[in-house]
XYZ file of N, CA and C in Angstrom:
594
model
N 1.272 -1.361 -0.264
C -0.153 0.373 0.136
C 0.682 0.890 -0.079
N 1.637 1.811 1.148
C 2.915 2.367 1.053
C 3.963 2.870 -0.427
N 4.128 1.256 -1.260
C 4.582 1.348 -2.651
C 3.639 2.264 -3.437
N 2.529 1.746 -3.857
C 1.209 1.848 -4.492
C 0.811 2.927 -4.157
N 0.645 4.030 -3.320
C 1.251 5.955 -3.019
C 2.070 6.195 -2.498
N 3.616 6.182 -2.841
C 4.994 5.986 -3.226
C 4.925 7.159 -1.951
N 3.714 6.492 -0.014
C 4.410 7.117 0.976
C 3.751 6.402 1.826
N 4.178 6.911 3.332
C 3.346 6.371 3.980
C 2.362 6.961 4.783
N 1.053 6.369 5.249
C 0.896 6.797 6.097
C 0.749 8.120 7.554
N 0.167 8.890 7.766
C 0.157 8.816 8.367
C -0.655 9.925 9.158
N -0.838 10.383 10.826
C -2.340 10.360 11.414
C -3.368 11.406 10.957
N -3.605 12.057 9.686
C -3.830 13.408 9.049
C -4.502 12.614 7.413
N -4.042 11.310 7.508
C -4.317 10.647 6.168
C -4.130 9.771 6.305
N -4.928 8.856 6.814
C -4.847 6.976 7.658
C -5.971 6.288 6.633
N -5.046 6.545 5.525
C -5.348 6.293 4.180
C -5.251 4.326 4.713
N -4.188 4.057 6.220
C -4.410 2.660 6.071
C -5.607 1.534 6.801
N -5.933 2.624 7.491
C -7.191 2.315 8.187
C -8.557 1.876 7.076
N -8.327 3.015 6.373
C -8.893 3.488 5.327
C -8.546 1.438 4.435
N -8.005 1.913 3.475
C -7.846 0.708 2.568
C -7.528 -0.629 3.195
N -7.158 -0.967 4.604
C -7.145 -2.410 5.042
C -7.924 -2.995 5.785
N -8.415 -1.728 6.643
C -9.784 -2.422 7.520
C -11.020 -2.073 6.696
N -11.724 -1.256 6.428
C -12.956 0.046 6.713
C -13.284 -1.346 4.840
N -12.720 -0.672 4.087
C -13.091 -0.938 2.737
C -13.521 -2.447 2.482
N -12.404 -3.554 2.804
C -12.317 -5.185 2.982
C -13.284 -5.314 3.763
N -13.412 -5.004 4.920
C -14.885 -5.416 6.218
C -16.396 -5.396 5.184
N -15.886 -3.942 4.507
C -17.344 -3.330 4.068
C -17.557 -4.471 2.783
N -16.141 -4.834 1.979
C -16.344 -5.461 0.605
C -17.121 -7.095 0.661
N -16.475 -7.666 1.745
C -15.966 -8.738 1.973
C -17.180 -9.545 3.053
N -17.524 -8.863 3.778
C -18.072 -8.601 5.205
C -19.695 -8.106 5.143
N -19.849 -6.884 5.722
C -20.869 -6.581 5.737
C -22.139 -5.942 4.682
N -21.368 -6.107 2.957
C -22.360 -5.851 2.147
C -23.882 -7.509 1.818
N -22.702 -8.147 1.687
C -23.030 -9.313 1.343
C -23.679 -10.032 2.290
N -23.948 -10.085 3.539
C -24.801 -10.011 4.345
C -25.528 -9.062 4.466
N -25.399 -7.839 3.966
C -27.459 -6.416 3.867
C -28.304 -6.937 2.534
N -26.781 -7.741 1.720
C -27.800 -7.943 0.237
C -28.534 -9.231 0.193
N -28.293 -10.013 1.585
C -29.007 -11.421 1.899
C -30.026 -10.747 2.655
N -30.354 -9.669 3.124
C -31.343 -9.604 3.939
C -30.870 -8.843 5.452
N -30.235 -9.549 5.711
C -29.165 -9.769 7.083
C -29.144 -8.174 7.590
N -30.031 -7.987 9.158
C -29.116 -7.192 10.002
C -27.748 -7.458 10.071
N -26.908 -6.417 10.293
C -25.829 -5.870 10.547
C -25.317 -5.393 11.346
N -25.057 -5.533 12.978
C -24.395 -4.746 13.737
C -23.068 -4.895 13.635
N -22.497 -4.045 14.105
C -20.572 -3.622 13.713
C -20.822 -3.779 15.234
N -19.827 -4.375 15.920
C -18.876 -4.570 17.466
C -17.780 -3.699 17.810
N -17.424 -2.741 18.065
C -16.438 -1.499 18.125
C -16.099 -1.461 19.454
N -14.658 -2.324 19.239
C -14.100 -1.798 21.091
C -13.704 -0.533 20.947
N -13.776 0.799 21.186
C -13.224 1.922 20.741
C -13.277 2.384 22.980
N -13.277 2.955 23.195
C -12.824 3.086 24.162
C -12.563 5.255 23.715
N -14.165 5.957 24.778
C -13.535 7.340 24.238
C -11.700 7.989 24.536
N -11.768 7.246 25.756
C -10.667 7.975 26.471
C -9.079 8.181 25.685
N -9.280 7.113 24.597
C -7.704 7.281 23.932
C -7.897 8.546 23.103
N -9.305 8.727 22.717
C -8.127 10.356 21.172
C -9.477 10.400 21.494
N -9.367 12.317 20.969
C -10.469 13.094 21.494
C -11.996 12.667 19.765
N -10.944 11.860 19.377
C -12.409 11.920 18.288
C -12.918 11.721 19.014
N -12.818 10.008 19.220
C -13.303 8.784 19.857
C -14.068 9.341 21.141
N -13.848 9.918 21.741
C -14.376 10.973 22.619
C -16.065 11.773 22.302
N -15.823 11.472 21.173
C -17.224 11.962 20.410
C -17.797 11.009 19.634
N -17.767 10.253 19.741
C -18.858 8.496 18.961
C -19.348 8.429 19.786
N -20.967 8.465 18.980
C -22.224 7.312 19.706
C -21.937 6.653 20.510
N -22.302 5.512 21.037
C -22.735 4.442 21.307
C -22.966 3.721 20.331
N -23.800 3.967 19.286
C -25.233 3.282 18.832
C -24.658 4.394 17.859
N -25.164 4.034 16.322
C -25.275 4.748 15.219
C -25.977 3.937 14.288
N -26.870 4.616 13.402
C -26.907 3.973 12.198
C -25.985 4.633 10.163
N -25.983 3.730 10.209
C -24.664 4.281 8.750
C -25.426 4.570 7.292
N -24.477 5.268 6.676
C -25.060 5.363 4.775
C -25.470 4.389 4.813
N -24.936 3.206 4.777
C -24.788 2.397 4.222
C -26.110 0.437 4.285
N -25.984 1.105 5.969
C -27.144 0.393 6.110
C -27.317 -0.375 7.153
N -25.714 -0.342 7.921
C -26.033 -1.856 9.054
C -25.376 -0.678 10.044
N -25.291 -1.326 11.349
C -25.618 -0.543 12.544
C -24.665 -0.730 13.715
N -23.430 0.309 13.971
C -22.336 -0.279 14.792
C -22.719 0.679 16.067
N -21.921 -0.918 17.243
C -22.762 -0.647 19.071
C -20.945 -0.486 18.988
N -21.328 0.346 20.138
C -18.997 0.525 21.231
C -20.030 -0.245 22.072
N -19.450 -0.969 22.940
C -20.020 -1.192 24.400
C -19.012 -0.999 25.661
N -17.956 -0.861 24.779
C -17.011 -0.365 25.719
C -16.540 1.346 25.962
N -17.388 2.023 25.025
C -16.962 3.575 24.596
C -17.017 4.369 26.012
N -17.434 4.080 26.978
C -17.627 4.363 28.837
C -16.693 3.967 29.108
N -15.464 2.812 28.953
C -14.832 1.993 29.951
C -13.819 2.825 29.650
N -12.755 2.700 30.709
C -11.391 3.094 31.457
C -10.214 1.942 30.894
N -9.425 1.859 30.542
C -8.695 1.116 30.123
C -8.635 -0.227 31.432
N -8.729 0.105 32.940
C -8.583 -0.295 33.661
C -10.080 -1.525 33.834
N -10.629 -0.435 32.732
C -12.262 -2.164 33.034
C -12.459 -2.724 32.245
N -10.974 -2.363 31.104
C -11.339 -3.567 30.170
C -10.783 -4.809 30.987
N -9.295 -4.753 31.224
C -8.297 -5.547 31.552
C -8.958 -6.054 33.451
N -9.860 -5.225 34.281
C -10.442 -5.621 35.471
C -11.530 -6.675 34.917
N -11.887 -6.729 33.513
C -13.389 -7.996 33.073
C -12.413 -8.836 32.102
N -11.066 -8.317 31.791
C -10.460 -9.959 31.327
C -10.003 -10.839 32.683
N -9.583 -10.018 33.810
C -9.329 -11.195 35.219
C -10.483 -11.685 36.129
N -11.785 -10.543 35.790
C -12.745 -11.428 36.080
C -12.999 -12.740 35.745
N -13.340 -12.882 34.107
C -13.059 -14.096 33.687
C -12.033 -14.916 33.031
N -11.313 -14.430 33.798
C -10.122 -15.219 33.248
C -9.465 -15.503 31.839
N -9.111 -14.331 31.546
C -9.241 -14.018 29.710
C -7.869 -13.698 30.044
N -7.192 -13.850 29.183
C -5.221 -13.569 29.298
C -5.516 -12.373 28.342
N -5.195 -11.375 29.043
C -4.575 -10.195 27.851
C -3.690 -10.917 26.850
N -3.475 -9.716 25.812
C -2.296 -10.418 24.567
C -1.598 -9.611 25.576
N -0.125 -10.614 24.838
C 1.225 -9.781 26.235
C 2.367 -9.111 25.373
N 1.622 -8.631 24.843
C 2.642 -6.805 23.958
C 1.457 -5.643 25.037
N 1.160 -5.958 25.987
C 0.271 -5.429 27.208
C 1.429 -5.304 28.411
N 1.719 -5.676 28.801
C 3.108 -5.963 29.186
C 4.811 -6.004 29.053
N 4.490 -5.828 27.677
C 5.835 -5.006 26.848
C 6.340 -4.105 26.377
N 5.068 -2.755 27.028
C 5.022 -1.668 26.893
C 4.260 -1.083 25.384
N 3.513 -2.257 25.018
C 2.433 -1.396 23.138
C 1.356 -1.084 24.853
N 0.822 0.087 23.926
C -0.362 0.981 24.440
C -1.535 0.403 23.170
N -1.378 -0.144 22.422
C -2.723 -0.124 21.348
C -1.623 -1.385 20.553
N -1.622 -2.673 20.056
C -2.547 -4.220 19.672
C -2.312 -3.779 18.353
N -2.494 -3.591 17.416
C -2.649 -3.387 16.109
C -1.444 -3.381 14.998
N -1.538 -2.446 14.028
C 0.589 -2.853 13.261
C 1.102 -2.834 14.595
N 2.550 -2.830 14.455
C 3.546 -3.272 14.678
C 4.985 -2.645 14.059
N 4.901 -1.746 14.350
C 4.106 -0.665 15.068
C 2.665 0.108 13.995
N 2.670 1.173 14.937
C 0.771 1.825 14.500
C 1.882 2.968 14.058
N 1.716 3.954 12.611
C 2.511 5.413 12.712
C 2.040 5.466 13.843
N 0.984 5.946 14.351
C 0.606 6.778 16.066
C 0.913 6.157 16.963
N 2.604 5.482 16.912
C 3.422 5.153 17.815
C 3.990 6.344 18.957
N 3.673 5.532 20.695
C 4.001 6.872 21.050
C 5.214 7.404 20.998
N 6.717 7.894 21.666
C 7.351 7.839 22.028
C 7.910 6.517 23.184
N 7.466 6.357 23.982
C 7.587 5.522 25.041
C 7.267 3.731 24.294
N 6.448 4.128 23.810
C 5.759 2.548 22.866
C 7.143 1.811 21.391
N 7.067 3.465 21.189
C 8.667 3.023 20.248
C 10.160 2.828 20.460
N 10.528 3.220 21.858
C 11.514 3.277 23.105
C 11.760 1.057 22.947
N 10.158 0.858 23.100
C 10.058 -0.141 23.511
C 10.606 -1.295 22.615
N 9.289 -1.422 21.079
C 9.768 -1.427 19.873
C 11.163 -1.723 20.138
N 11.754 -0.712 19.380
C 13.239 -0.891 19.314
C 13.970 -2.263 20.195
N 14.075 -1.963 21.563
C 14.904 -3.239 22.218
C 14.492 -4.027 22.476
N 12.938 -4.196 22.140
C 12.491 -5.881 22.561
C 12.629 -6.315 20.476
N 11.870 -5.318 19.740
C 11.628 -5.580 18.595
C 12.831 -5.545 17.636
N 14.166 -4.976 17.713
C 15.114 -4.660 16.334
C 14.505 -4.751 15.594
N 14.198 -6.384 15.073
C 13.793 -6.740 13.642
C 13.167 -5.738 13.142
N 12.072 -4.838 13.738
C 10.635 -4.344 13.218
C 11.531 -2.748 13.174
N 12.216 -2.666 13.745
C 12.818 -1.224 12.941
C 14.033 -1.554 12.296
N 14.516 -2.306 12.233
C 15.164 -2.682 10.170
C 14.068 -2.910 9.387
N 12.807 -3.843 9.792
C 12.092 -4.333 8.694
C 11.482 -2.304 8.077
N 10.926 -1.360 8.442
C 10.907 -0.131 8.704
C 11.721 0.883 8.012
N 13.511 0.594 8.410
C 14.157 1.533 7.698
C 14.204 0.871 6.247
N 14.483 -1.113 5.882
C 14.464 -0.875 4.397
C 12.877 -0.691 3.831
N 12.125 -0.706 4.367
C 11.092 -0.109 3.985
C 10.607 1.501 3.148
N 11.395 2.374 4.422
C 12.012 3.589 4.179
C 12.432 3.659 2.813
N 13.055 2.987 2.571
C 14.228 3.172 1.300
C 13.690 2.549 -0.038
N 13.097 2.278 -0.033
C 11.954 1.249 -1.536
C 10.969 1.954 -1.762
N 10.057 2.852 -0.436
C 9.333 3.794 -0.235
C 9.639 5.158 -1.285
N 10.961 5.475 -0.900
C 11.561 6.828 -0.690
C 11.800 6.870 -2.490
N 12.071 5.459 -2.792
C 12.723 5.299 -4.303
C 11.508 5.555 -5.610
N 10.022 5.656 -4.871
C 8.941 5.607 -5.479
C 8.252 6.871 -5.157
N 8.350 7.808 -4.263
C 7.774 9.124 -3.679
C 8.394 10.431 -4.922
N 7.583 10.595 -5.213
C 7.121 11.856 -5.228
C 8.517 12.910 -4.474
N 8.658 13.053 -3.892
C 9.383 13.817 -3.472
C 10.296 13.456 -2.822
N 10.855 12.458 -3.253
C 11.862 11.546 -3.140
C 12.395 11.204 -1.541
N 11.116 11.371 -1.005
C 12.123 11.189 0.878
C 10.393 10.365 0.965
N 11.112 9.753 2.390
C 9.521 8.566 2.370
C 9.595 8.061 3.885
N 9.195 8.743 4.677
C 9.832 8.432 6.656
C 8.828 7.963 7.150
N 8.569 6.592 7.969
C 7.946 5.795 8.564
C 6.817 6.499 9.245
N 7.723 7.605 10.222
C 6.743 8.610 10.801
C 6.830 9.796 10.389
N 6.256 10.759 10.733
C 6.525 12.173 10.208
C 7.367 12.854 10.522
N 8.484 13.092 9.486
C 9.297 14.389 9.521
C 9.110 15.406 9.754
N 9.580 16.440 10.321
C 8.858 17.734 10.720
C 9.856 18.141 10.142
N 9.605 20.146 9.782
C 9.583 20.830 8.409
C 11.079 21.322 9.241
N 11.046 21.403 10.890
C 12.254 21.804 11.616
C 12.922 20.640 12.250
N 13.288 19.840 11.713
C 13.577 19.015 12.337
C 15.035 18.027 12.264
N 14.913 17.146 13.005
C 16.516 16.523 12.160
C 15.816 15.580 12.343
N 14.417 14.953 12.601
C 14.033 13.520 13.312
C 13.534 12.720 11.393
N 14.590 12.053 10.722
C 13.799 12.237 9.278
C 13.903 10.476 8.512
N 13.862 10.436 9.179
C 13.441 8.294 9.213
C 13.433 7.702 10.283
N 13.600 6.790 10.454
C 13.168 5.494 11.309
C 14.022 4.899 12.382
N 15.223 5.070 11.991
C 16.221 5.739 13.007
C 16.503 7.295 13.660
N 16.035 8.060 13.477
C 16.270 9.145 14.153
C 15.362 9.125 14.841
N 14.158 8.597 14.680
C 13.382 8.343 15.906
C 13.567 7.873 16.930
N 14.174 6.560 16.288
C 14.812 5.212 17.992
C 15.473 6.233 18.813
N 16.505 7.113 17.923
C 17.562 7.920 18.809
C 16.614 8.874 19.852
N 15.538 9.377 19.123
C 14.740 10.499 19.912
C 14.033 9.964 20.945
N 13.122 8.363 21.084
C 12.474 8.260 21.358
C 13.761 7.464 23.095
N 15.158 7.815 22.854
C 15.459 7.250 23.863
C 15.843 8.542 24.630
N 15.445 9.377 24.331
C 15.552 10.908 25.101
C 14.878 11.589 26.295
N 15.012 12.369 26.857
C 13.961 12.351 28.205
C 13.028 14.070 27.374
N 12.006 14.169 28.268
C 11.017 15.624 28.175
C 12.157 16.507 26.957
N 11.391 16.930 25.982
C 11.829 17.722 25.195
C 12.961 17.140 24.055
N 13.440 15.741 24.276
C 13.681 15.305 22.823
C 16.013 15.447 22.502
N 16.847 16.428 23.961
C 17.370 17.065 23.646
C 18.654 15.661 24.161
N 18.234 15.484 25.240
C 19.377 14.928 26.054
C 18.642 13.976 26.034
N 20.138 12.919 26.083
C 19.492 10.882 26.784
C 18.859 10.840 27.675
N 17.911 10.289 28.230
C 17.410 9.619 29.277
C 18.096 8.605 29.874
N 18.797 8.735 30.741
C 20.190 7.756 31.151
C 19.317 6.559 32.096
N 18.142 6.907 32.535
C 16.749 5.677 33.420
C 17.100 4.742 32.922
N 16.838 5.540 31.379
C 16.116 4.255 30.251
C 17.309 3.562 29.959
N 18.151 4.002 29.215
C 19.345 3.612 29.042
C 20.015 2.331 29.626
N 19.667 3.030 31.290
C 20.539 2.239 32.219
C 19.319 0.617 32.133
N 17.961 1.631 32.474
C 16.752 -0.280 32.161
C 17.285 -0.768 30.945
N 18.052 0.105 29.978
C 17.547 -1.208 28.282
C 18.705 -2.133 28.623
N 19.883 -1.719 29.663
C 21.088 -3.101 30.080
C 20.200 -3.645 30.271
N 19.329 -3.676 31.623
C 18.653 -4.536 32.362
C 17.524 -5.799 31.991
N 16.807 -4.510 31.219
C 15.887 -5.522 30.012
C 14.302 -5.731 31.242
N 14.088 -5.478 32.373
C 12.805 -5.458 32.790
C 11.969 -6.380 31.941
N 10.696 -6.915 33.099
C 10.399 -8.330 31.380
C 9.129 -7.293 31.495
N 8.856 -6.443 32.435
C 7.048 -5.408 31.814
C 7.389 -4.322 32.117
N 7.176 -3.517 31.084
C 6.652 -2.112 31.417
C 5.685 -2.049 31.102
N 4.360 -2.380 31.320
C 3.141 -2.395 30.519
C 2.990 -0.476 30.992
N 1.758 -0.127 30.207
C 1.318 1.187 30.381
C -0.082 1.914 31.068
N -0.511 0.416 31.730
C -1.851 -0.083 31.459
C -1.579 -0.637 33.778
N -0.659 -0.277 34.010
C -0.279 -1.658 35.478
C -0.019 -2.983 35.541
N -0.234 -3.200 34.513
C -0.194 -4.583 34.547
C 1.173 -5.533 34.843
N 1.751 -4.892 35.484
C 3.496 -6.126 35.913
C 2.898 -5.435 37.208
N 2.601 -4.827 38.387
C 1.627 -4.410 39.674
C 1.358 -6.269 40.135
């Protein structure tokens, strides 16, 4: 998809969600069911606290295409979700204990600083793969540049390796975070952003 577009998706142009999730689900699941006369209800596990856009979503809505969307977890906190897992003895995704805040694409283009830090130290092959993809997409880009994470106008972060170095810094991004670097050598088993280590 990035080769076809000649660039990577971004938070402002999330064509990955549209092309890889929404359109295929619509064409392969919803439309055939709707054409057979079935009522379709799409259950979506999104929470309002995840983003400003999600905080504005209704719990239920009818779509233009003729199916209903239901968001049963919309008003839940992350703690509510993990408490429900615990109550019913459902094991949560192990990536949550490895510092990931979301478990979809690895990594998502909306990856945060701490999550990128955890990815580079736990899954260095993912960073290698992104670096290779940046080279391929750059060759096909109209601007002859392609960064998996967005390059800022007056910023030195132009590729995934620059972003990885930034992920090792403290707030402000100018100095290395010595606690992170010491921790990296000791490699703790759990670094959950949801408090799952306690």
